[in-house]
PDB file of C-alpha atoms in Angstrom:
ATOM      1  CA  MET A   1     344.737 131.259 161.140  1.00 62.00           C
ATOM      2  CA  MET A   2     344.341 128.336 163.546  1.00 90.00           C
ATOM      3  CA  LYS A   3     347.560 126.322 163.830  1.00 96.00           C
ATOM      4  CA  ILE A   4     347.271 123.468 166.326  1.00 97.00           C
ATOM      5  CA  ILE A   5     350.540 122.378 167.921  1.00 98.00           C
ATOM      6  CA  ARG A   6     351.701 119.851 170.509  1.00 98.00           C
ATOM      7  CA  PHE A   7     354.621 120.983 172.640  1.00 97.00           C
ATOM      8  CA  LEU A   8     356.520 120.839 175.905  1.00 97.00           C
ATOM      9  CA  ASP A   9     356.254 123.961 178.028  1.00 95.00           C
ATOM     10  CA  GLU A  10     359.026 125.525 180.112  1.00 93.00           C
ATOM     11  CA  VAL A  11     358.618 122.935 182.883  1.00 95.00           C
ATOM     12  CA  GLY A  12     358.410 119.975 180.527  1.00 95.00           C
ATOM     13  CA  HIS A  13     354.648 119.434 180.560  1.00 95.00           C
ATOM     14  CA  GLU A  14     353.093 118.262 177.296  1.00 96.00           C
ATOM     15  CA  ARG A  15     350.468 120.739 176.113  1.00 96.00           C
ATOM     16  CA  ILE A  16     348.190 121.366 173.151  1.00 96.00           C
ATOM     17  CA  GLY A  17     348.090 124.918 171.895  1.00 96.00           C
ATOM     18  CA  LEU A  18     347.528 127.354 169.093  1.00 96.00           C
ATOM     19  CA  LEU A  19     350.712 128.761 167.594  1.00 94.00           C
ATOM     20  CA  GLN A  20     350.893 132.542 167.914  1.00 92.00           C
ATOM     21  CA  VAL A  21     352.666 134.985 165.618  1.00 90.00           C
ATOM     22  CA  ASP A  22     355.260 135.766 168.317  1.00 91.00           C
ATOM     23  CA  GLY A  23     356.264 132.090 168.539  1.00 89.00           C
ATOM     24  CA  SER A  24     354.444 131.409 171.790  1.00 92.00           C
ATOM     25  CA  ALA A  25     351.388 129.217 172.243  1.00 95.00           C
ATOM     26  CA  GLU A  26     347.898 129.827 173.524  1.00 96.00           C
ATOM     27  CA  VAL A  27     346.990 126.794 175.600  1.00 96.00           C
ATOM     28  CA  VAL A  28     343.839 124.932 174.593  1.00 95.00           C
ATOM     29  CA  VAL A  29     342.011 122.219 176.515  1.00 93.00           C
ATOM     30  CA  GLY A  30     339.648 119.466 175.517  1.00 91.00           C
ATOM     31  CA  ASP A  31     339.642 117.063 172.607  1.00 90.00           C
ATOM     32  CA  VAL A  32     341.447 117.999 169.398  1.00 92.00           C
ATOM     33  CA  PHE A  33     338.817 115.937 167.546  1.00 93.00           C
ATOM     34  CA  GLY A  34     335.882 117.334 169.451  1.00 87.00           C
ATOM     35  CA  ASP A  35     335.314 120.302 171.715  1.00 86.00           C
ATOM     36  CA  LEU A  36     338.569 122.245 171.817  1.00 89.00           C
ATOM     37  CA  LYS A  37     338.427 125.288 174.121  1.00 92.00           C
ATOM     38  CA  ARG A  38     340.745 128.293 174.088  1.00 92.00           C
ATOM     39  CA  THR A  39     341.985 129.370 177.524  1.00 94.00           C
ATOM     40  CA  GLY A  40     343.688 132.670 176.772  1.00 93.00           C
ATOM     41  CA  GLU A  41     346.694 131.335 178.708  1.00 93.00           C
ATOM     42  CA  SER A  42     350.051 131.904 177.043  1.00 93.00           C
ATOM     43  CA  ALA A  43     352.835 129.335 177.303  1.00 94.00           C
ATOM     44  CA  THR A  44     356.454 129.216 176.223  1.00 94.00           C
ATOM     45  CA  ILE A  45     357.320 126.472 173.749  1.00 96.00           C
ATOM     46  CA  SER A  46     360.479 124.768 174.987  1.00 97.00           C
ATOM     47  CA  LYS A  47     360.198 121.901 172.496  1.00 97.00           C
ATOM     48  CA  LEU A  48     357.889 121.399 169.530  1.00 97.00           C
ATOM     49  CA  LEU A  49     356.451 117.900 169.140  1.00 98.00           C
ATOM     50  CA  ALA A  50     354.779 116.271 166.155  1.00 98.00           C
ATOM     51  CA  PRO A  51     351.348 117.946 166.212  1.00 98.00           C
ATOM     52  CA  ILE A  52     349.575 114.587 166.507  1.00 97.00           C
ATOM     53  CA  VAL A  53     350.375 110.987 167.390  1.00 97.00           C
ATOM     54  CA  PRO A  54     348.656 109.243 164.479  1.00 98.00           C
ATOM     55  CA  THR A  55     346.278 106.326 164.919  1.00 97.00           C
ATOM     56  CA  ALA A  56     347.499 105.193 161.483  1.00 98.00           C
ATOM     57  CA  ILE A  57     349.829 106.536 158.790  1.00 98.00           C
ATOM     58  CA  LEU A  58     348.488 105.771 155.321  1.00 98.00           C
ATOM     59  CA  ALA A  59     350.888 106.698 152.547  1.00 98.00           C
ATOM     60  CA  ILE A  60     350.362 107.071 148.813  1.00 97.00           C
ATOM     61  CA  GLY A  61     353.032 106.298 146.229  1.00 93.00           C
ATOM     62  CA  LEU A  62     353.448 107.703 142.711  1.00 92.00           C
ATOM     63  CA  ASN A  63     350.748 110.341 143.115  1.00 96.00           C
ATOM     64  CA  TYR A  64     352.311 113.208 141.142  1.00 95.00           C
ATOM     65  CA  ARG A  65     352.477 113.023 137.363  1.00 91.00           C
ATOM     66  CA  ARG A  66     355.992 114.438 137.080  1.00 84.00           C
ATOM     67  CA  HIS A  67     357.271 112.120 139.829  1.00 83.00           C
ATOM     68  CA  ALA A  68     355.790 109.098 138.051  1.00 80.00           C
ATOM     69  CA  GLU A  69     357.634 110.222 134.914  1.00 81.00           C
ATOM     70  CA  GLU A  70     360.993 110.587 136.696  1.00 78.00           C
ATOM     71  CA  SER A  71     360.476 107.146 138.262  1.00 78.00           C
ATOM     72  CA  GLY A  72     359.778 105.587 134.863  1.00 80.00           C
ATOM     73  CA  ALA A  73     356.409 104.348 136.156  1.00 81.00           C
ATOM     74  CA  LYS A  74     353.029 104.177 134.490  1.00 87.00           C
ATOM     75  CA  ILE A  75     350.246 106.405 135.798  1.00 91.00           C
ATOM     76  CA  PRO A  76     348.421 104.142 138.287  1.00 92.00           C
ATOM     77  CA  GLU A  77     344.764 103.220 137.770  1.00 95.00           C
ATOM     78  CA  PHE A  78     344.091 103.321 141.521  1.00 97.00           C
ATOM     79  CA  PRO A  79     346.009 105.018 144.358  1.00 97.00           C
ATOM     80  CA  ILE A  80     349.033 102.995 145.479  1.00 96.00           C
ATOM     81  CA  LEU A  81     348.772 102.469 149.237  1.00 97.00           C
ATOM     82  CA  PHE A  82     351.478 101.513 151.700  1.00 97.00           C
ATOM     83  CA  ILE A  83     351.585 101.960 155.453  1.00 97.00           C
ATOM     84  CA  LYS A  84     354.222 103.528 157.685  1.00 98.00           C
ATOM     85  CA  SER A  85     354.472 102.143 161.215  1.00 97.00           C
ATOM     86  CA  PRO A  86     354.124 104.261 164.397  1.00 97.00           C
ATOM     87  CA  ASN A  87     357.866 104.118 165.147  1.00 98.00           C
ATOM     88  CA  THR A  88     358.539 106.273 162.067  1.00 98.00           C
ATOM     89  CA  LEU A  89     357.019 109.385 163.679  1.00 98.00           C
ATOM     90  CA  GLN A  90     359.518 112.168 164.328  1.00 98.00           C
ATOM     91  CA  ASN A  91     359.161 115.652 165.806  1.00 98.00           C
ATOM     92  CA  PRO A  92     360.097 118.873 164.054  1.00 98.00           C
ATOM     93  CA  ASN A  93     363.774 119.726 164.628  1.00 98.00           C
ATOM     94  CA  ASP A  94     364.642 116.212 165.848  1.00 98.00           C
ATOM     95  CA  PRO A  95     367.016 114.158 163.705  1.00 98.00           C
ATOM     96  CA  ILE A  96     366.312 111.782 160.870  1.00 98.00           C
ATOM     97  CA  GLN A  97     368.516 108.751 161.556  1.00 98.00           C
ATOM     98  CA  ILE A  98     370.358 107.001 158.730  1.00 98.00           C
ATOM     99  CA  PRO A  99     370.028 103.253 159.463  1.00 98.00           C
ATOM    100  CA  SER A 100     373.372 101.690 160.363  1.00 97.00           C
ATOM    101  CA  HIS A 101     372.385  98.388 162.018  1.00 97.00           C
ATOM    102  CA  LEU A 102     370.243  97.366 159.039  1.00 96.00           C
ATOM    103  CA  LYS A 103     372.403  99.555 156.860  1.00 97.00           C
ATOM    104  CA  SER A 104     371.159 101.856 154.124  1.00 97.00           C
ATOM    105  CA  ASP A 105     373.285 103.955 151.788  1.00 97.00           C
ATOM    106  CA  GLU A 106     370.372 105.394 149.800  1.00 98.00           C
ATOM    107  CA  VAL A 107     368.146 107.422 152.136  1.00 98.00           C
ATOM    108  CA  ASP A 108     365.946 109.896 150.280  1.00 98.00           C
ATOM    109  CA  TYR A 109     363.706 112.875 151.139  1.00 98.00           C
ATOM    110  CA  GLU A 110     360.092 113.299 149.982  1.00 98.00           C
ATOM    111  CA  CYS A 111     358.072 116.446 150.707  1.00 98.00           C
ATOM    112  CA  GLU A 112     354.412 115.580 151.189  1.00 98.00           C
ATOM    113  CA  LEU A 113     351.124 117.179 152.167  1.00 98.00           C
ATOM    114  CA  ALA A 114     349.712 115.336 155.189  1.00 98.00           C
ATOM    115  CA  VAL A 115     345.949 115.169 155.746  1.00 98.00           C
ATOM    116  CA  VAL A 116     344.718 114.636 159.321  1.00 98.00           C
ATOM    117  CA  ILE A 117     341.342 112.900 159.628  1.00 98.00           C
ATOM    118  CA  GLY A 118     339.223 114.514 162.345  1.00 98.00           C
ATOM    119  CA  LYS A 119     336.230 112.211 162.684  1.00 97.00           C
ATOM    120  CA  THR A 120     335.383 108.594 161.996  1.00 98.00           C
ATOM    121  CA  CYS A 121     335.114 108.102 158.262  1.00 97.00           C
ATOM    122  CA  LYS A 122     333.901 105.138 156.216  1.00 98.00           C
ATOM    123  CA  ASN A 123     332.709 105.017 152.606  1.00 98.00           C
ATOM    124  CA  ALA A 124     333.149 108.768 152.105  1.00 98.00           C
ATOM    125  CA  THR A 125     332.317 110.231 148.719  1.00 98.00           C
ATOM    126  CA  LYS A 126     334.454 112.635 146.763  1.00 97.00           C
ATOM    127  CA  GLU A 127     331.780 115.253 147.446  1.00 98.00           C
ATOM    128  CA  ASN A 128     331.783 114.938 151.257  1.00 98.00           C
ATOM    129  CA  ALA A 129     335.341 113.700 151.861  1.00 98.00           C
ATOM    130  CA  LEU A 130     336.716 117.002 153.161  1.00 98.00           C
ATOM    131  CA  ASP A 131     333.998 117.071 155.847  1.00 98.00           C
ATOM    132  CA  PHE A 132     336.030 114.409 157.675  1.00 98.00           C
ATOM    133  CA  VAL A 133     339.299 116.399 157.654  1.00 98.00           C
ATOM    134  CA  LEU A 134     340.610 118.161 160.742  1.00 97.00           C
ATOM    135  CA  GLY A 135     343.418 119.905 158.903  1.00 98.00           C
ATOM    136  CA  TYR A 136     346.730 119.675 157.096  1.00 98.00           C
ATOM    137  CA  THR A 137     350.413 119.602 157.969  1.00 98.00           C
ATOM    138  CA  CYS A 138     353.816 118.910 156.382  1.00 98.00           C
ATOM    139  CA  ALA A 139     355.405 115.471 156.191  1.00 98.00           C
ATOM    140  CA  ASN A 140     358.683 114.004 155.013  1.00 98.00           C
ATOM    141  CA  ASP A 141     358.236 110.448 153.703  1.00 98.00           C
ATOM    142  CA  VAL A 142     361.858 109.476 154.281  1.00 98.00           C
ATOM    143  CA  SER A 143     362.711 106.396 152.216  1.00 98.00           C
ATOM    144  CA  ALA A 144     365.648 103.984 152.139  1.00 97.00           C
ATOM    145  CA  ARG A 145     365.597 103.289 148.404  1.00 97.00           C
ATOM    146  CA  ASP A 146     367.938 100.290 148.576  1.00 96.00           C
ATOM    147  CA  TRP A 147     365.578  98.530 150.989  1.00 96.00           C
ATOM    148  CA  GLN A 148     362.483  99.822 149.202  1.00 94.00           C
ATOM    149  CA  ILE A 149     363.488  98.691 145.724  1.00 90.00           C
ATOM    150  CA  LYS A 150     366.294  96.115 145.807  1.00 89.00           C
ATOM    151  CA  ARG A 151     365.896  94.302 149.110  1.00 86.00           C
ATOM    152  CA  GLY A 152     362.219  94.653 149.962  1.00 73.00           C
ATOM    153  CA  GLY A 153     360.844  91.676 148.070  1.00 81.00           C
ATOM    154  CA  SER A 154     358.630  93.986 145.940  1.00 81.00           C
ATOM    155  CA  GLN A 155     357.073  95.519 149.078  1.00 85.00           C
ATOM    156  CA  TRP A 156     357.894  99.125 150.002  1.00 89.00           C
ATOM    157  CA  CYS A 157     357.318  98.974 153.753  1.00 89.00           C
ATOM    158  CA  ARG A 158     360.809  97.855 154.819  1.00 95.00           C
ATOM    159  CA  GLY A 159     362.400 100.858 153.149  1.00 95.00           C
ATOM    160  CA  LYS A 160     359.759 103.231 154.512  1.00 97.00           C
ATOM    161  CA  CYS A 161     359.478 102.063 158.142  1.00 97.00           C
ATOM    162  CA  PHE A 162     362.799 102.737 159.843  1.00 98.00           C
ATOM    163  CA  ASP A 163     362.782 104.831 163.018  1.00 98.00           C
ATOM    164  CA  THR A 164     362.371 108.599 162.414  1.00 98.00           C
ATOM    165  CA  PHE A 165     361.291 108.098 158.775  1.00 98.00           C
ATOM    166  CA  CYS A 166     358.080 110.164 159.095  1.00 98.00           C
ATOM    167  CA  PRO A 167     358.660 113.645 160.511  1.00 98.00           C
ATOM    168  CA  ILE A 168     355.434 115.663 160.572  1.00 98.00           C
ATOM    169  CA  GLY A 169     354.643 119.235 161.611  1.00 97.00           C
ATOM    170  CA  PRO A 170     355.147 121.893 162.648  1.00 98.00           C
ATOM    171  CA  ALA A 171     351.391 122.516 163.082  1.00 98.00           C
ATOM    172  CA  ILE A 172     348.023 121.291 161.905  1.00 98.00           C
ATOM    173  CA  VAL A 173     346.365 124.099 159.961  1.00 98.00           C
ATOM    174  CA  THR A 174     342.612 123.606 160.252  1.00 96.00           C
ATOM    175  CA  LYS A 175     340.699 122.891 157.062  1.00 96.00           C
ATOM    176  CA  ASP A 176     338.736 126.159 157.192  1.00 95.00           C
ATOM    177  CA  GLU A 177     342.007 127.951 156.416  1.00 95.00           C
ATOM    178  CA  ILE A 178     342.802 125.821 153.341  1.00 97.00           C
ATOM    179  CA  LEU A 179     339.769 125.644 151.098  1.00 92.00           C
ATOM    180  CA  ASN A 180     341.551 123.703 148.343  1.00 97.00           C
ATOM    181  CA  PRO A 181     344.375 121.377 149.441  1.00 98.00           C
ATOM    182  CA  ASN A 182     345.166 120.746 145.778  1.00 98.00           C
ATOM    183  CA  SER A 183     346.430 124.247 145.059  1.00 98.00           C
ATOM    184  CA  LEU A 184     349.409 124.557 147.404  1.00 98.00           C
ATOM    185  CA  GLY A 185     353.044 125.164 146.579  1.00 98.00           C
ATOM    186  CA  ILE A 186     355.252 122.444 148.089  1.00 98.00           C
ATOM    187  CA  ARG A 187     359.054 122.382 148.370  1.00 98.00           C
ATOM    188  CA  THR A 188     362.060 120.553 149.814  1.00 98.00           C
ATOM    189  CA  ILE A 189     365.112 122.561 150.851  1.00 98.00           C
ATOM    190  CA  LEU A 190     368.290 120.505 151.378  1.00 98.00           C
ATOM    191  CA  ASN A 191     371.199 122.359 152.994  1.00 98.00           C
ATOM    192  CA  GLY A 192     369.756 125.654 151.790  1.00 98.00           C
ATOM    193  CA  VAL A 193     369.227 124.471 148.196  1.00 98.00           C
ATOM    194  CA  GLU A 194     365.745 123.975 146.748  1.00 98.00           C
ATOM    195  CA  VAL A 195     365.584 120.397 145.403  1.00 98.00           C
ATOM    196  CA  GLN A 196     361.815 119.964 145.016  1.00 98.00           C
ATOM    197  CA  SER A 197     359.380 122.733 144.085  1.00 98.00           C
ATOM    198  CA  TRP A 198     355.969 122.061 142.602  1.00 97.00           C
ATOM    199  CA  ASN A 199     352.265 122.287 143.395  1.00 98.00           C
ATOM    200  CA  THR A 200     349.758 119.864 144.849  1.00 98.00           C
ATOM    201  CA  ASP A 201     347.581 120.443 141.771  1.00 97.00           C
ATOM    202  CA  ASP A 202     349.827 117.870 140.013  1.00 97.00           C
ATOM    203  CA  MET A 203     348.419 115.029 142.131  1.00 97.00           C
ATOM    204  CA  ILE A 204     347.000 112.185 140.066  1.00 97.00           C
ATOM    205  CA  PHE A 205     344.428 111.543 142.810  1.00 98.00           C
ATOM    206  CA  GLY A 206     343.427 114.669 144.726  1.00 98.00           C
ATOM    207  CA  VAL A 207     342.746 114.739 148.455  1.00 98.00           C
ATOM    208  CA  PRO A 208     338.973 114.072 148.122  1.00 98.00           C
ATOM    209  CA  GLU A 209     339.607 111.109 145.814  1.00 98.00           C
ATOM    210  CA  LEU A 210     342.191 109.680 148.213  1.00 98.00           C
ATOM    211  CA  ILE A 211     339.820 109.874 151.175  1.00 98.00           C
ATOM    212  CA  GLU A 212     337.045 108.286 149.109  1.00 98.00           C
ATOM    213  CA  PHE A 213     339.375 105.440 148.100  1.00 98.00           C
ATOM    214  CA  LEU A 214     341.008 104.874 151.494  1.00 98.00           C
ATOM    215  CA  SER A 215     337.683 104.892 153.371  1.00 98.00           C
ATOM    216  CA  GLY A 216     336.078 102.436 150.971  1.00 98.00           C
ATOM    217  CA  SER A 217     334.859  99.502 153.123  1.00 98.00           C
ATOM    218  CA  THR A 218     337.493 100.726 155.604  1.00 98.00           C
ATOM    219  CA  THR A 219     337.092 102.806 158.758  1.00 98.00           C
ATOM    220  CA  LEU A 220     339.473 105.744 159.104  1.00 98.00           C
ATOM    221  CA  PHE A 221     339.618 106.709 162.770  1.00 98.00           C
ATOM    222  CA  PRO A 222     340.256 110.239 164.050  1.00 98.00           C
ATOM    223  CA  GLY A 223     343.980 110.820 164.051  1.00 98.00           C
ATOM    224  CA  THR A 224     344.593 108.906 160.837  1.00 98.00           C
ATOM    225  CA  VAL A 225     347.283 110.721 158.851  1.00 98.00           C
ATOM    226  CA  ILE A 226     347.296 110.395 155.070  1.00 98.00           C
ATOM    227  CA  ILE A 227     350.516 111.403 153.351  1.00 98.00           C
ATOM    228  CA  THR A 228     349.622 112.132 149.786  1.00 98.00           C
ATOM    229  CA  GLY A 229     352.704 111.531 147.624  1.00 97.00           C
ATOM    230  CA  THR A 230     355.677 113.602 146.546  1.00 96.00           C
ATOM    231  CA  PRO A 231     356.443 115.701 143.465  1.00 96.00           C
ATOM    232  CA  HIS A 232     359.455 115.211 141.198  1.00 94.00           C
ATOM    233  CA  GLY A 233     362.953 116.104 142.307  1.00 95.00           C
ATOM    234  CA  VAL A 234     363.603 113.303 144.785  1.00 96.00           C
ATOM    235  CA  GLY A 235     367.230 112.325 145.299  1.00 96.00           C
ATOM    236  CA  MET A 236     366.776 109.003 143.535  1.00 94.00           C
ATOM    237  CA  GLY A 237     365.639 110.762 140.365  1.00 92.00           C
ATOM    238  CA  ARG A 238     368.461 113.296 140.203  1.00 94.00           C
ATOM    239  CA  LYS A 239     371.622 112.980 138.096  1.00 94.00           C
ATOM    240  CA  PRO A 240     373.837 112.344 139.930  1.00 96.00           C
ATOM    241  CA  GLN A 241     371.628 110.852 142.635  1.00 97.00           C
ATOM    242  CA  VAL A 242     371.513 112.664 145.985  1.00 98.00           C
ATOM    243  CA  TRP A 243     371.248 110.727 149.266  1.00 98.00           C
ATOM    244  CA  LEU A 244     370.810 112.121 152.754  1.00 98.00           C
ATOM    245  CA  LYS A 245     373.946 112.006 154.900  1.00 98.00           C
ATOM    246  CA  PRO A 246     374.884 112.948 158.457  1.00 98.00           C
ATOM    247  CA  GLY A 247     375.200 116.714 158.802  1.00 98.00           C
ATOM    248  CA  ASP A 248     372.483 117.488 156.271  1.00 98.00           C
ATOM    249  CA  VAL A 249     369.486 119.647 157.147  1.00 98.00           C
ATOM    250  CA  VAL A 250     366.255 119.035 155.241  1.00 98.00           C
ATOM    251  CA  SER A 251     363.176 121.262 155.303  1.00 98.00           C
ATOM    252  CA  ILE A 252     359.707 120.687 153.904  1.00 98.00           C
ATOM    253  CA  GLU A 253     357.739 123.844 153.064  1.00 98.00           C
ATOM    254  CA  ILE A 254     354.069 124.016 152.116  1.00 98.00           C
ATOM    255  CA  ASP A 255     352.256 127.269 151.386  1.00 98.00           C
ATOM    256  CA  SER A 256     349.772 128.320 154.105  1.00 96.00           C
ATOM    257  CA  ILE A 257     351.086 125.592 156.464  1.00 97.00           C
ATOM    258  CA  GLY A 258     354.712 126.257 157.362  1.00 97.00           C
ATOM    259  CA  THR A 259     358.151 124.651 157.415  1.00 98.00           C
ATOM    260  CA  LEU A 260     359.185 121.295 158.869  1.00 98.00           C
ATOM    261  CA  THR A 261     362.945 121.063 159.463  1.00 98.00           C
ATOM    262  CA  ASN A 262     365.041 118.081 160.547  1.00 99.00           C
ATOM    263  CA  PRO A 263     368.808 117.521 160.763  1.00 98.00           C
ATOM    264  CA  VAL A 264     370.252 114.190 159.645  1.00 98.00           C
ATOM    265  CA  ILE A 265     372.487 111.936 161.773  1.00 98.00           C
ATOM    266  CA  ASP A 266     373.720 108.348 161.769  1.00 98.00           C
ATOM    267  CA  GLU A 267     371.658 105.933 163.839  1.00 98.00           C
ATOM    268  CA  PRO A 268     373.133 106.086 167.353  1.00 94.00           C
TER     269      PRO A 268
END
């Protein structure tokens, strides 16, 4: 299985590699979106980075049937798009920060399948959409619900765009290893307790449909990351509600991809 990672080696150099079963990396050179060459050189991973720095983060809301039900929302006619800004990117194992300057008391987790676009894509069809995919990784669409719902003026972006609110990783699993992205088990583990557990087959709009929609009259550049919605079980929908707090540890697990783990702290 080819798992592409971005990491710092033992002397602090940023490298691209293939994750090995022993936890080391085989260094690769070249362009992730083009001619990537294996070197056979092994490197120690001193720090894992987000596997890609996205050119854009396109996010889909209310894309699981059960999540729409728990939110009391109608099934949407078209995918609901919002955008997360580049500052939201966070590495595996680095902390999610609870906003304290622009304070939030209702920060939520959302396990999501992330799709990484590998080549320039415009006006894709459902039939050829997956041809434009490099691979898949895990994402956590961290959301400040108070800013998203009560204070955002009907727009979601304020509650979705605080620093560290989009951890992704640990690796990009290339598309040849995942023939159907809409048949994967997906889970959130909060402090060792499973709080979300479902399957990507519950998406209202599957990955091919999302790419077709998002690329309509719109160019998706290589490095675009599409986060595809979350299943039911979010903290906002639980009784009593569950909000992230300093000291928590949250992990996103997706079958065939891996586990993305982040601790939670107050904003420094």
